[in-house]
Tab-separated table of C-alpha atoms in Angstrom:
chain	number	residue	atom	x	y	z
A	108	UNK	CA	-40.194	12.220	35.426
A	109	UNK	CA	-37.999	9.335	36.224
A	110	UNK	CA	-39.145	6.734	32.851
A	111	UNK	CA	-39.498	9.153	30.365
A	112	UNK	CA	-41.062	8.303	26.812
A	113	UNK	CA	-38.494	9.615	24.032
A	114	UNK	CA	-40.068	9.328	20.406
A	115	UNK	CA	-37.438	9.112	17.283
A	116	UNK	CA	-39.659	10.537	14.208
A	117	UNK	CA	-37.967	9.687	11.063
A	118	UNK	CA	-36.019	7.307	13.278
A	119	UNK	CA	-35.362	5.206	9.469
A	120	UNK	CA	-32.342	8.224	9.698
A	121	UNK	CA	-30.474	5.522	11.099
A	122	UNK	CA	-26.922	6.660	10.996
A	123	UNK	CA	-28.147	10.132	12.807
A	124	UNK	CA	-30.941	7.769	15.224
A	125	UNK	CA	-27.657	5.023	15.970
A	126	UNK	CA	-25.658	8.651	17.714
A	127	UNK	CA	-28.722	9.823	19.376
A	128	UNK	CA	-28.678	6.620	21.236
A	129	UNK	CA	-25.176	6.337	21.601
A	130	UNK	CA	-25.783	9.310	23.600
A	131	UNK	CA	-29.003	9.216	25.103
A	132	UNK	CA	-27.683	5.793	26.692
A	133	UNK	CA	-24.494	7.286	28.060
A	134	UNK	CA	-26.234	9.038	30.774
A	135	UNK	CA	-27.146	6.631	33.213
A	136	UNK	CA	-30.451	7.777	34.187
A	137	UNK	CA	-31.888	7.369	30.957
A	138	UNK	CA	-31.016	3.676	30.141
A	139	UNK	CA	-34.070	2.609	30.872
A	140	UNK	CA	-36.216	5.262	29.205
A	141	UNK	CA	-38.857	3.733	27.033
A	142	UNK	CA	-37.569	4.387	23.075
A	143	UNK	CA	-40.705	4.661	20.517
A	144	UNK	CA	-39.512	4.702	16.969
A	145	UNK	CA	-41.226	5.352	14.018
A	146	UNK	CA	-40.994	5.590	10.468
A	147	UNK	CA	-43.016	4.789	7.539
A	148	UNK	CA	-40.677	2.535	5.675
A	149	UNK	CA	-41.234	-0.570	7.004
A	150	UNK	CA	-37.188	-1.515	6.159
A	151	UNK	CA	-35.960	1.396	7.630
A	152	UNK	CA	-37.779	1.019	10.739
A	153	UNK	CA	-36.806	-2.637	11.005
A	154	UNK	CA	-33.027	-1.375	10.712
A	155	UNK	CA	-33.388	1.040	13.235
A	156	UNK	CA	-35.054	-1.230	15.766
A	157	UNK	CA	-31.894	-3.815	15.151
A	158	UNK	CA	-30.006	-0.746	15.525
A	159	UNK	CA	-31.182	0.563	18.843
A	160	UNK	CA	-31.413	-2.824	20.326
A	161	UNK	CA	-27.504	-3.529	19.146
A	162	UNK	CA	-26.559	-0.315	20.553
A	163	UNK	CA	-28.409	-0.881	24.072
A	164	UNK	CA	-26.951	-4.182	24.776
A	165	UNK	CA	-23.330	-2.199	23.933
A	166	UNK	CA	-23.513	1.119	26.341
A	167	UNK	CA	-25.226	-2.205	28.978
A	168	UNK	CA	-28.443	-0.163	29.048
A	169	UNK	CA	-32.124	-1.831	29.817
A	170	UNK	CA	-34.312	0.362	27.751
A	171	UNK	CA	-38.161	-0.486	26.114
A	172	UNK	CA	-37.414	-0.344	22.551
A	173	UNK	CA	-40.850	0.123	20.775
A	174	UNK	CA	-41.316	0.183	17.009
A	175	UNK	CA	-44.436	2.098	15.500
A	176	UNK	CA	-45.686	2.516	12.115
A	177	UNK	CA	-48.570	4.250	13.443
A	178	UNK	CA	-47.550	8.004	14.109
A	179	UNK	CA	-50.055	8.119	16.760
A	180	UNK	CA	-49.267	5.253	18.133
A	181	UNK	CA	-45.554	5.927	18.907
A	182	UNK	CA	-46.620	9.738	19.965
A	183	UNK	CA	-48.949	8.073	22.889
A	184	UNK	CA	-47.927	9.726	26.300
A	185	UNK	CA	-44.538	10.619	24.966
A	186	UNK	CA	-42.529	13.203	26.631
A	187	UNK	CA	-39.848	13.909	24.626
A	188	UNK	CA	-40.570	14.031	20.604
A	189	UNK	CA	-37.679	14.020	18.557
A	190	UNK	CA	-38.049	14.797	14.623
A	191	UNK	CA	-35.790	14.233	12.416
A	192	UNK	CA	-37.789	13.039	9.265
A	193	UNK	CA	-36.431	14.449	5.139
A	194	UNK	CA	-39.979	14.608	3.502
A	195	UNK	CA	-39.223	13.119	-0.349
A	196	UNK	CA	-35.598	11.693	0.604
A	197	UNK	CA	-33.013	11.118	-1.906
A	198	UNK	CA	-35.236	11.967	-5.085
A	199	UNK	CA	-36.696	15.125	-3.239
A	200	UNK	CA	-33.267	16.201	-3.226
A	201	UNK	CA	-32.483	15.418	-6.806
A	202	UNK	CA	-34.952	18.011	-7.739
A	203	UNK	CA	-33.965	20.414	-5.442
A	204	UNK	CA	-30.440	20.541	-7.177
A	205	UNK	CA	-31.449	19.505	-10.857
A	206	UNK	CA	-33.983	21.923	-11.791
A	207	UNK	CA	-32.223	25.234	-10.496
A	208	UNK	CA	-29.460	23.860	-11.972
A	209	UNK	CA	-30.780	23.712	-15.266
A	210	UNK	CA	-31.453	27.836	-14.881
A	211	UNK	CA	-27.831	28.186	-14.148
A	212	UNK	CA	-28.772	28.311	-10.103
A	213	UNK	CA	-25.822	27.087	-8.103
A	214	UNK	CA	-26.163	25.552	-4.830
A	215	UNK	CA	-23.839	23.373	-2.529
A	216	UNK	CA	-26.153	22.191	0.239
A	217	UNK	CA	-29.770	23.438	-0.659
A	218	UNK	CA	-31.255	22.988	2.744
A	219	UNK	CA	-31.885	26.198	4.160
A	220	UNK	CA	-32.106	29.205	1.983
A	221	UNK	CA	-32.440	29.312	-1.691
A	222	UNK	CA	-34.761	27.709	-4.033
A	223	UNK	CA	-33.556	24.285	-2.050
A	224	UNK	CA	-34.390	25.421	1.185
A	225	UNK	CA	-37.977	27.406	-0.230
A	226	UNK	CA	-38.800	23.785	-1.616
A	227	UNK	CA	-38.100	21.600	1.374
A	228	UNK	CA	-39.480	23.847	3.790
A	229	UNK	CA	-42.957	23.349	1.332
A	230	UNK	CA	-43.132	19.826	1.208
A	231	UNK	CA	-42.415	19.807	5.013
A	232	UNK	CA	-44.851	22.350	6.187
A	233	UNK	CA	-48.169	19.716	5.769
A	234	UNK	CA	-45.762	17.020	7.776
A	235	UNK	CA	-45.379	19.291	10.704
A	236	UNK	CA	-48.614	20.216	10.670
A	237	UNK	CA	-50.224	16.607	11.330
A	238	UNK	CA	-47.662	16.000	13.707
A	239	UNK	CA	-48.341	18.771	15.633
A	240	UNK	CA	-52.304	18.029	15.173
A	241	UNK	CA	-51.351	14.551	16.597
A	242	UNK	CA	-48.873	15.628	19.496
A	243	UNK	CA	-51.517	18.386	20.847
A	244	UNK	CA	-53.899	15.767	21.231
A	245	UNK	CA	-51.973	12.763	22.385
A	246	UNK	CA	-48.893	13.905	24.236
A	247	UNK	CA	-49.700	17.997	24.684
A	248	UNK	CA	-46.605	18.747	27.395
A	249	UNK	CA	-44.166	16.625	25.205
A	250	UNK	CA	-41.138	19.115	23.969
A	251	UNK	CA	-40.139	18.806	20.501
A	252	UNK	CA	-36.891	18.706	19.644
A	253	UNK	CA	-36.541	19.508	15.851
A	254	UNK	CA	-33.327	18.515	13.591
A	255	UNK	CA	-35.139	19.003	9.982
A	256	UNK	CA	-34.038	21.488	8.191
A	257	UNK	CA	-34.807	24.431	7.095
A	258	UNK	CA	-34.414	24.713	10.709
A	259	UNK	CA	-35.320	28.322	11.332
A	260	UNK	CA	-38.392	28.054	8.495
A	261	UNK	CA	-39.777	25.056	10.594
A	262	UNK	CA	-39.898	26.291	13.709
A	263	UNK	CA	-41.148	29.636	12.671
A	264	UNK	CA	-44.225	27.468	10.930
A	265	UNK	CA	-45.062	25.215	13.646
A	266	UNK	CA	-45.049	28.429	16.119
A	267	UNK	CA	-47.767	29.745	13.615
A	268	UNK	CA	-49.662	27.139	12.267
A	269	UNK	CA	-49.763	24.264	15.258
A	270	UNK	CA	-50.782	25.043	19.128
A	271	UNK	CA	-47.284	23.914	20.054
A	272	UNK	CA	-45.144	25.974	22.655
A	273	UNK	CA	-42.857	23.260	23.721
A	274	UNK	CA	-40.561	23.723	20.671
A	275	UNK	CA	-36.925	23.806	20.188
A	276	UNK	CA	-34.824	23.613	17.309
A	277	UNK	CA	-31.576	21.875	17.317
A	278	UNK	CA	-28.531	22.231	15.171
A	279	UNK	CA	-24.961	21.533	15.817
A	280	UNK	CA	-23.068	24.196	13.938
A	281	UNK	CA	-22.585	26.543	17.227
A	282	UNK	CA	-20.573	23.601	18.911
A	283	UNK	CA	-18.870	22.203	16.035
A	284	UNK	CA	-17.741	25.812	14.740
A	285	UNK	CA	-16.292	26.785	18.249
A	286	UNK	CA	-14.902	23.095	18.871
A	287	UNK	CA	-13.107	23.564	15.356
A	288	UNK	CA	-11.996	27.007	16.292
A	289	UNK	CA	-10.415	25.708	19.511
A	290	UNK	CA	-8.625	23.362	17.386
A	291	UNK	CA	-7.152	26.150	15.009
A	292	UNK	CA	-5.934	28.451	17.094
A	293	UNK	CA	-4.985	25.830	19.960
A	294	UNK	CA	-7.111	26.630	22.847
A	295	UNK	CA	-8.143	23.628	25.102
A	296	UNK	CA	-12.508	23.473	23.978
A	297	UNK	CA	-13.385	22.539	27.789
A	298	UNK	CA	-11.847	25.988	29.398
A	299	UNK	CA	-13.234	28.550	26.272
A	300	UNK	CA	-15.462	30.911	26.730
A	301	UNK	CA	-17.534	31.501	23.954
A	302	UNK	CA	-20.936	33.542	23.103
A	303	UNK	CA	-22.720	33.050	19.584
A	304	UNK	CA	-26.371	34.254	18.200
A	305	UNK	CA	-27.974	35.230	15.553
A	306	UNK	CA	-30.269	32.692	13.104
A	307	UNK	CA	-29.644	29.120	12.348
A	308	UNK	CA	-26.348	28.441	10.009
A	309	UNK	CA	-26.053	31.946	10.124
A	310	UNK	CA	-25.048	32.825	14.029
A	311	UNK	CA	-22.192	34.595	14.821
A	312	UNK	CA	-19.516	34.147	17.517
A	313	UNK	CA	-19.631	37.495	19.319
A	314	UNK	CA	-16.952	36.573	22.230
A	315	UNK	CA	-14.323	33.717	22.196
A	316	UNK	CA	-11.641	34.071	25.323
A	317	UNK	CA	-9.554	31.791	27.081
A	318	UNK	CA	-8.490	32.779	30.515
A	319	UNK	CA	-9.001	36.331	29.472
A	320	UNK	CA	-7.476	36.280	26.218
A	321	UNK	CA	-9.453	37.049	22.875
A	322	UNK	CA	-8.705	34.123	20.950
A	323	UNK	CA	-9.711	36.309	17.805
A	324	UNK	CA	-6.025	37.655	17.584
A	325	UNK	CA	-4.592	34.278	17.195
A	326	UNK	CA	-7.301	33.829	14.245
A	327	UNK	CA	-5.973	36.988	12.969
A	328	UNK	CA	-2.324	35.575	13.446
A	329	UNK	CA	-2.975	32.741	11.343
A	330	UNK	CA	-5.109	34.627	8.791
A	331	UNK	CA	-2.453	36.831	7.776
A	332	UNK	CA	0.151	33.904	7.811
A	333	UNK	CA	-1.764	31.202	5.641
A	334	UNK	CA	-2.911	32.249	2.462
A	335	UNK	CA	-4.779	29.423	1.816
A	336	UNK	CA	-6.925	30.009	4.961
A	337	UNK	CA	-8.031	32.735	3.012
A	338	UNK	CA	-9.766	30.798	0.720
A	339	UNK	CA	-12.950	30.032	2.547
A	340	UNK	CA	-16.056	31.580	2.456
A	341	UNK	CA	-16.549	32.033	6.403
A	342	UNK	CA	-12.698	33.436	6.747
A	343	UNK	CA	-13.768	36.396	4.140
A	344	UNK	CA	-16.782	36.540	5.628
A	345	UNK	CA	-14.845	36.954	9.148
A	346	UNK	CA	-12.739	39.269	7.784
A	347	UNK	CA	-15.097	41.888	6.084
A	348	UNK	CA	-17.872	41.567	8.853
A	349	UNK	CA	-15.476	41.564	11.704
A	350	UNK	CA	-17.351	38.454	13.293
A	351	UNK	CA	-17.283	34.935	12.493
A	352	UNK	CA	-20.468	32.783	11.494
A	353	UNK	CA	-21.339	29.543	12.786
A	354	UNK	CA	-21.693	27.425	9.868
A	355	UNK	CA	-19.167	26.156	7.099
A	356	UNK	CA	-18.389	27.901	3.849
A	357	UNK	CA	-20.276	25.638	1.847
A	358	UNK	CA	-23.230	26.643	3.392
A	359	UNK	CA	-22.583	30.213	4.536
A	360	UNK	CA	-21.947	30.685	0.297
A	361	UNK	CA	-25.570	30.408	-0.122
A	362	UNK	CA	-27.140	32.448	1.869
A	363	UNK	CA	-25.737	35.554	0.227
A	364	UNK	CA	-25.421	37.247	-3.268
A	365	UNK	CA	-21.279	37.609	-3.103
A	366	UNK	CA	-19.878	34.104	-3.805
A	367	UNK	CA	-22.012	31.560	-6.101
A	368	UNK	CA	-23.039	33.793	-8.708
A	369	UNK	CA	-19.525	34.278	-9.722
A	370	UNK	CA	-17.369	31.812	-11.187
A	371	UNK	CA	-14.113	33.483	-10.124
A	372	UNK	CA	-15.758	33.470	-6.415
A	373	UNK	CA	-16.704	29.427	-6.675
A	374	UNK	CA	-12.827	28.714	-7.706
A	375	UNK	CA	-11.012	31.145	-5.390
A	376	UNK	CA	-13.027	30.287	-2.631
A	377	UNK	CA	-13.449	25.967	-3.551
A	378	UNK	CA	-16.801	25.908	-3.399
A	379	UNK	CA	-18.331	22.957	-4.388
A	380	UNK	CA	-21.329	23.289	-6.212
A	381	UNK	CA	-23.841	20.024	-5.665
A	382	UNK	CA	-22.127	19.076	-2.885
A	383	UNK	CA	-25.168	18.196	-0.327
A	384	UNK	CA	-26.008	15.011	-3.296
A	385	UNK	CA	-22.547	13.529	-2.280
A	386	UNK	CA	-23.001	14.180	1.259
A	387	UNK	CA	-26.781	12.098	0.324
A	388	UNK	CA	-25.248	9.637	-1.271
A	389	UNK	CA	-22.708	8.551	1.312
A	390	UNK	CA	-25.396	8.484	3.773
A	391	UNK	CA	-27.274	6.275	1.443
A	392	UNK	CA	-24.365	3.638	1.726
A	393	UNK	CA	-23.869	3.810	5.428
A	394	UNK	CA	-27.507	3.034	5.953
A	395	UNK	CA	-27.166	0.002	3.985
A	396	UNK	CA	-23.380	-1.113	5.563
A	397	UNK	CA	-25.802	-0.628	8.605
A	398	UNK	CA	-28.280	-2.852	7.550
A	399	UNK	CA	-26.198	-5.269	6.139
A	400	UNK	CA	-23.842	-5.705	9.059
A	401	UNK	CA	-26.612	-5.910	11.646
A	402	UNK	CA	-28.494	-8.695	9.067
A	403	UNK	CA	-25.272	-10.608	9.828
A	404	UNK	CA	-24.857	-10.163	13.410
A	405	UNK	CA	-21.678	-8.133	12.826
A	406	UNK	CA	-20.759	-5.522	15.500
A	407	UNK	CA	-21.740	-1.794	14.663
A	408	UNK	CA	-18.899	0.764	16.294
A	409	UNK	CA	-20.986	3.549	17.630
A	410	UNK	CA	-19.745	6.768	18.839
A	411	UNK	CA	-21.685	9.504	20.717
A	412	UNK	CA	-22.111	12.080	18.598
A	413	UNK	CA	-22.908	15.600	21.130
A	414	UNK	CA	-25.389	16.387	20.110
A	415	UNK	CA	-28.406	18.647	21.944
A	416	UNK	CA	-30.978	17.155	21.948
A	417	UNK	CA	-29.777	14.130	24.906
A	418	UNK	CA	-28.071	16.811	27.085
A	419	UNK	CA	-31.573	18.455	26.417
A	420	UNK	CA	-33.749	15.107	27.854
A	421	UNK	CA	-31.127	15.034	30.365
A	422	UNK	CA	-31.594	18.258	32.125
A	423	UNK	CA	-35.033	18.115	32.018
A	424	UNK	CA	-35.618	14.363	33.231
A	425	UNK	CA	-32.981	15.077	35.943
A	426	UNK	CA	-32.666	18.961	36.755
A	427	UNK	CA	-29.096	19.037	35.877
A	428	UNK	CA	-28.518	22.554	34.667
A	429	UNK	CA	-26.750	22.975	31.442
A	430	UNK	CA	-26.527	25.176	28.809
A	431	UNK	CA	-26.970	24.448	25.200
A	432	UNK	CA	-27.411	26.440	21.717
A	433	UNK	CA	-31.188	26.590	20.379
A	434	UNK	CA	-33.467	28.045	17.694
A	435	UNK	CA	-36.661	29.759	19.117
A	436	UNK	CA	-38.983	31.966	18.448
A	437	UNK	CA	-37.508	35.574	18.902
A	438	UNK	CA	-39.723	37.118	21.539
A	439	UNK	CA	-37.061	39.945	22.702
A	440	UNK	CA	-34.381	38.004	22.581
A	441	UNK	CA	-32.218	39.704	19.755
A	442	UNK	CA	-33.771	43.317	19.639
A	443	UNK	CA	-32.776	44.229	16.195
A	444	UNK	CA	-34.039	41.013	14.849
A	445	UNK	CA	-38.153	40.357	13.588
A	446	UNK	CA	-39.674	39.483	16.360
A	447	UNK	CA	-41.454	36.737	14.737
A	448	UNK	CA	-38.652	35.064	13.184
A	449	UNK	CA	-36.651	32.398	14.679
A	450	UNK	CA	-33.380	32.780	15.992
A	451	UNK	CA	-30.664	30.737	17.898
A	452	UNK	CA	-28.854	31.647	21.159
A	453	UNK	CA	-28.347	30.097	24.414
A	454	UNK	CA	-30.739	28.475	26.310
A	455	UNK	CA	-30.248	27.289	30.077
A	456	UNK	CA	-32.071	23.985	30.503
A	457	UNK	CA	-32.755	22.430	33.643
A	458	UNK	CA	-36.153	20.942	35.308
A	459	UNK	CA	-38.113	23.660	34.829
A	460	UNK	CA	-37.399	23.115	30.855
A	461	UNK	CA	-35.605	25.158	27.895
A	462	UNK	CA	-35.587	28.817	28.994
A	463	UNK	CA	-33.690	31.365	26.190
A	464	UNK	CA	-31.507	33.680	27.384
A	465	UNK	CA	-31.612	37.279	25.479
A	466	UNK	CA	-28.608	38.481	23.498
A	467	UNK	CA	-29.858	42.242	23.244
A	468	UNK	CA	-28.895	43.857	20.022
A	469	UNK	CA	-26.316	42.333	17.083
A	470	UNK	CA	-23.733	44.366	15.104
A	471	UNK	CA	-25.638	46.461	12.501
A	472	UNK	CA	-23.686	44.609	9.907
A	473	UNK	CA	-24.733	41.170	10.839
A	474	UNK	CA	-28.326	42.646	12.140
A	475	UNK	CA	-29.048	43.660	8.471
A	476	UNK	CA	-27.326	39.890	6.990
A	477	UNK	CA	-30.109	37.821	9.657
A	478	UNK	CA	-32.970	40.347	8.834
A	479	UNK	CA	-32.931	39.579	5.202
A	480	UNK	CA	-32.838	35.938	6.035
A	481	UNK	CA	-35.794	36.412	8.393
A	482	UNK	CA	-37.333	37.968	5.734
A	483	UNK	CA	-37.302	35.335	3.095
A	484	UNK	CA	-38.558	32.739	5.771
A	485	UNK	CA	-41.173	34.648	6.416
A	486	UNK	CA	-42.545	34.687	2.927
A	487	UNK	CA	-42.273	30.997	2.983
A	488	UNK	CA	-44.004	30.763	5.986
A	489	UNK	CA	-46.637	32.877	4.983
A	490	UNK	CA	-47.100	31.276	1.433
A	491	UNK	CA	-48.279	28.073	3.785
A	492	UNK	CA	-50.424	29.702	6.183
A	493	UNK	CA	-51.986	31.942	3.985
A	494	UNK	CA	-52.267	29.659	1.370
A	495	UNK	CA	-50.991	32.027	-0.941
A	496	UNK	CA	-48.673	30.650	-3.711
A	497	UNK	CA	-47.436	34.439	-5.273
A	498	UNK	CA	-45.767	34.445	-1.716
A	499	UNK	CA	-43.563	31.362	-2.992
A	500	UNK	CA	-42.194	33.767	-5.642
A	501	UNK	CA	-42.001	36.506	-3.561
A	502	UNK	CA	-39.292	34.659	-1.361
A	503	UNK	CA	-37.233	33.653	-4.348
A	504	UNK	CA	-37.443	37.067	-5.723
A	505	UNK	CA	-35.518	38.638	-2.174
A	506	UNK	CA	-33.423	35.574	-1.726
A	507	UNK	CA	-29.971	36.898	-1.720
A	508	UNK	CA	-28.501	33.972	-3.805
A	509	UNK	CA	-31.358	33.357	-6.254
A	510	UNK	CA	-32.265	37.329	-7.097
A	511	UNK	CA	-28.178	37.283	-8.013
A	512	UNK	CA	-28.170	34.400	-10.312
A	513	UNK	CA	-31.418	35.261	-12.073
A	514	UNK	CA	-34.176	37.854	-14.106
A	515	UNK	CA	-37.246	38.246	-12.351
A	516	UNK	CA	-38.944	36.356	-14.787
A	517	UNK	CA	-36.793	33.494	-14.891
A	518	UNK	CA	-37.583	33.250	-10.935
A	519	UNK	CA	-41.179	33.072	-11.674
A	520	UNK	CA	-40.191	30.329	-14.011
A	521	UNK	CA	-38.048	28.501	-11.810
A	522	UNK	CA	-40.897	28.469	-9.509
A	523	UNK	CA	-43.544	27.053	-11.850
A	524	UNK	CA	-40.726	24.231	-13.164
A	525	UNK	CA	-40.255	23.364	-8.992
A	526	UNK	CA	-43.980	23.261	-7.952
A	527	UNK	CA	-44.657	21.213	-10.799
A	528	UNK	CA	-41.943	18.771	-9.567
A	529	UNK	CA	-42.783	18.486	-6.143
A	530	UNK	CA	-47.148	19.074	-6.292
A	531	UNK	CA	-47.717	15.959	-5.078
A	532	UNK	CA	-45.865	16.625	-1.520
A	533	UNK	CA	-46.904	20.514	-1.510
A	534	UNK	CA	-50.441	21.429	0.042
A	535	UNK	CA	-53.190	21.945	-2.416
A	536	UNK	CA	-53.336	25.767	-2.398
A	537	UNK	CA	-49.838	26.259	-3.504
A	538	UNK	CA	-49.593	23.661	-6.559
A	539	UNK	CA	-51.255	26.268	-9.060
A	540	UNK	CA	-48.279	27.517	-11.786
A	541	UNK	CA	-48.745	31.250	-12.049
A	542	UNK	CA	-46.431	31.778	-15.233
A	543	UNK	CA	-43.723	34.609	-15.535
């Protein structure tokens, strides 16, 4: 492979498709890779065109730059597929955040567990479905790199419900926790050793040295020095479990029933509740600074951003062996974990592809957090391949943060009020209401 194909799906994500080039072009070798993007909002995937073409002529790489309204179209021949779409954008999100909310459901982020995460994972499924349909019959040894969350939820469904085995999910937490970590207890990043697994925004670092040195004590230094580090979800976390998770406190608070269901926990711990529709709304604006400043023929400053999924095309396009953090499905990887479920750990990546490394068994104590997890997704899951919409309940009623907040019935409720919200982007069999 010495041209390869690289399709941007959802490429209208144009703050997140502007790094992905950034970094894709920073490797020599692929400057001239052929770069199919596609969207369906005709705007947005005008703006990322501009985009990509601004950003070429800046690293002084020669790629094709392709746009494609036409899924299909963009997916022809492709060997790398990169997805990154948010089915139902900003107003999607609304919901996802107003109606539990109205039920007295906090949540900061929404994208992963909870009734958020339940919801988007839905209205996702049918989308991964037809692009799987498409890929297996138009590019069938393309990989797929996924970055849509609920990360762990989609890969477990497209394992199930498409023919795809080339599948990989991406997420940046392992790197950015252990890059942070570094910075905390001042350990240069490039010389750490580090090992982390477990399930997507809820890994674990197991082993963090430096020439020898468990970098853990410092942590534990600093801990018992700084009050105010104690006021984070992941540092209580860390200090009750004995490991420390991969993902920030705003999101670790959700996936558990200790923290958002109490009002003492949200101010001790300065949570904030709603954040995520913040987080949406400042990516709103810097799409549109975007596409203002590239309608003027301003410059755009453009910074790589690390993430996977280039070192990923990389290694494969050129054999250079690397290794990188990836969600997959668990087949023996983490024995104590469903082997169904999806799970992150390392994967080498070279030529030959993405190859996951096994972890053997977790701590009991974080075993029994991921399994719970797993088995919330795989109600989800199930409620879309099964077509069976009690299953949707069933998945609120044993998620951790949800089954804290709320009565049994009021779940059921909740449900009905969300399906009823989102019907038109959920598959037929699971818009009936089924009442409390």
């Amino acid at each position: 492979m010495t041209v390869p194909r690289i399709v941007l799906v959802g490429a209208g994500s144009v703050v997140f498709t502007q790094g992905l080039l950034a970094d894709l072009f920073a490797f020599p070798e692929l400057r001239t890779a052929h770069i199919a993007l596609h969207d369906i909002d005709p705007e947005r995937l005008a703006t990322a065109e501009a985009a990509a073409r601004h950003i070429a002529v800046r690293r002084g790489a020669a790629p094709t730059i392709t746009a494609h309204a036409d899924r299909r179209a963009a997916l022809a021949d492709a060997d790398f597929v990169v997805n990154c779409v948010q089915i139902g954008m900003v107003e999607a999100t609304r919901t996802d955040f107003e109606v539990p909310a109205r039920y007295g459901v906090a949540q900061t982020i929404g994208d992963t567990l909870g009734i958020g995460g339940i919801f988007r994972a839905l209205r996702t499924f049918p989308f991964l479905k037809a692009l799987g349909d498409d890929m297996a019959e138009v590019c069938p040894d393309a990989w797929l790199l996924n970055y849509t969350n609920p990360m762990a939820m989609n890969v477990e469904y497209l394992s199930r419900a498409t023919g795809l085995r080339r599948v990989v999910g991406l997420c940046h937490s392992v790197h950015w926790t252990v890059h942070d970590l570094c910075e905390l207890v001042n350990a240069p990043f490039e010389e750490v050793t580090y090992l982390a697994a477990g399930v997507n925004h809820q890994a674990w670092v197991l082993r963090f040295e430096h020439d020898g040195e468990n970098l853990f004590e410092r942590l534990d230094a600093l801990i018992a020095e700084d009050p105010e580090l104690r006021r984070r979800v992941r540092i209580d976390m860390y200090r009750r479990l004995g490991f420390y998770p991969t993902e920030t406190s705003e999101h670790s608070s959700e996936y558990l029933p200790w923290y958002l269901h109490h009002p003492g926990e949200i101010e001790r711990l300065r949570l904030p509740v709603g954040a995520y529709l913040d987080i949406v709304a400042a990516n709103m604006a810097a799409y549109e600074r975007t596409r203002d400043a590239l309608a003027k023929g301003a410059e755009l400053e453009v910074e790589g951003s690390m993430e996977y999924a280039p070192q990923i095309i990389h290694s494969i396009t050129t054999g250079t062996p690397r290794t990188v953090y990836g969600n997959v499905p668990n087949r023996g990887l983490i024995e104590n974990l469903p082997c169904r479920g999806t799970v992150e750990v390392p994967c080498l990546v070279d030529g030959s592809g993405v190859r996951p490394t096994r972890v053997g068994a977790l701590p009991p104590q974080l075993a029994a957090l991921n399994r719970a997890y797993l088995g919330m997704n795989e109600l989800v899951v199930r409620a879309a391949v099964e077509n069976e919409p009690r299953h949707i309940r069933h998945a609120a009623m044993v998620d951790p943060a949800t089954s804290s907040a709320l009565r049994v019935e009021q779940i059921w409720q909740l449900c009905d009020d969300m399906v009823l919200a989102h019907a038109d982007r959920l598959q037929p069999g699971l818009r009936a209401t089924l009442g409390s």
